[in-house]
Amino acid sequence: ERMDFADWLQSIPAIDGSQYLAKKDATHLDSKTFAERFSSSRIGRDIIKSVKQPMDKSEDMIGLYENRQNTWYDNLKLLVEREMLLWRRDKYTMRARIIQNLLMGVIAGSLFWQQHENPLSVAGILFQ
């Protein structure tokens, strides 16, 4: 099964992350040791140095974010897509909700089977 990139990144510092090591005889690092080694590496020092520098507030930075703003529709679409992805991943909850809806449909359908007298009374009982 193909793993999502965010899930893979979250599984790296976990105990199961040792399966992703390139060298099978290497030891797995916990989060604290990994953070210490990364901050002492050249790339980690470069990132820390660039983060600690004051932000340049020159004319070049004025229009930086204007073309990266999303509309409310794009934000809503992204939010719904992410929620559907999370919903599809949770197979147990999805099956339980489908079974629950089917059972409620059968119960409601059997309760009002062949009730042809007054449809308003059925609607009144349903939405009471």
XYZ file of C-alpha atoms in Angstrom:
128
model
C 0.000 0.000 0.000
C 1.315 3.422 -0.936
C 1.812 5.762 2.033
C 1.040 9.459 1.974
C 4.087 11.716 2.328
C 2.836 13.318 5.556
C 2.143 9.893 7.092
C 5.618 8.743 6.091
C 7.224 11.771 7.754
C 5.252 11.128 10.929
C 6.276 7.473 11.006
C 10.025 8.182 10.693
C 10.624 9.125 14.372
C 8.336 6.343 15.623
C 9.581 2.893 16.545
C 8.371 1.529 13.191
C 10.538 4.084 11.382
C 13.518 1.720 11.461
C 12.057 -0.155 8.485
C 12.812 2.898 6.306
C 16.530 3.020 7.130
C 18.843 2.602 4.147
C 21.313 0.506 6.117
C 19.616 -2.376 7.850
C 22.313 -2.582 10.546
C 21.917 1.118 11.504
C 20.202 2.026 14.744
C 16.981 3.981 14.894
C 17.139 7.472 16.424
C 14.487 8.847 18.719
C 13.122 12.358 18.098
C 15.405 14.159 20.545
C 18.604 12.568 19.208
C 17.507 13.163 15.616
C 16.849 16.852 16.364
C 20.242 17.243 18.050
C 22.093 15.626 15.156
C 20.167 17.639 12.566
C 20.827 20.958 14.325
C 24.549 20.124 14.530
C 24.759 19.256 10.807
C 25.709 21.775 8.122
C 22.167 21.965 6.708
C 20.685 22.400 10.177
C 23.134 25.201 11.012
C 22.322 26.931 7.692
C 18.586 26.748 8.400
C 18.995 28.044 11.962
C 21.216 30.883 10.688
C 18.705 31.893 8.001
C 15.778 31.790 10.464
C 17.603 33.979 12.989
C 18.350 36.692 10.423
C 15.988 39.677 10.543
C 13.393 39.754 7.802
C 14.098 42.024 4.865
C 11.312 44.613 4.636
C 12.434 46.196 1.405
C 10.407 47.019 -1.670
C 11.048 43.508 -3.056
C 8.905 41.905 -0.362
C 5.775 44.030 -0.914
C 4.128 41.997 -3.684
C 5.368 38.622 -2.518
C 2.103 37.269 -1.115
C -0.426 38.957 -3.382
C -0.337 36.316 -6.111
C -0.415 33.458 -3.598
C -3.730 34.317 -1.976
C -6.543 31.824 -2.468
C -10.202 32.585 -2.906
C -12.723 31.346 -0.386
C -13.839 28.719 -2.911
C -10.300 27.317 -3.288
C -9.907 27.182 0.494
C -13.263 25.417 0.889
C -12.414 22.961 -1.894
C -9.043 22.146 -0.303
C -10.650 21.694 3.108
C -13.317 19.331 1.740
C -10.702 17.320 -0.197
C -8.555 16.885 2.915
C -11.547 15.918 5.033
C -12.666 13.356 2.438
C -9.134 11.914 2.366
C -9.175 11.512 6.138
C -12.682 10.059 5.994
C -11.683 7.509 3.332
C -8.663 6.416 5.367
C -10.767 5.524 8.415
C -12.303 2.303 7.108
C -13.799 1.164 10.411
C -15.766 4.373 10.953
C -16.928 4.394 7.339
C -18.270 0.840 7.576
C -19.929 1.552 10.924
C -21.668 4.667 9.524
C -22.871 2.801 6.429
C -24.285 -0.025 8.543
C -25.864 2.474 10.939
C -27.543 4.361 8.082
C -28.788 1.157 6.472
C -30.258 -0.101 9.747
C -31.948 3.237 10.429
C -33.376 3.197 6.917
C -34.757 -0.324 7.379
C -36.252 0.586 10.762
C -37.854 3.792 9.474
C -39.062 2.027 6.323
C -40.605 -0.863 8.231
C -42.248 1.524 10.688
C -44.113 3.376 7.937
C -44.662 0.453 5.551
C -48.081 0.687 3.894
C -49.095 3.846 5.753
C -51.223 5.429 3.067
C -53.777 7.241 5.203
C -52.197 10.607 5.863
C -48.692 11.511 4.679
C -48.625 14.529 7.007
C -48.845 12.296 10.051
C -45.813 10.335 8.832
C -43.869 13.573 8.279
C -44.953 14.820 11.715
C -43.697 11.648 13.385
C -40.393 11.716 11.467
C -39.593 15.363 12.252
C -40.991 15.522 15.759
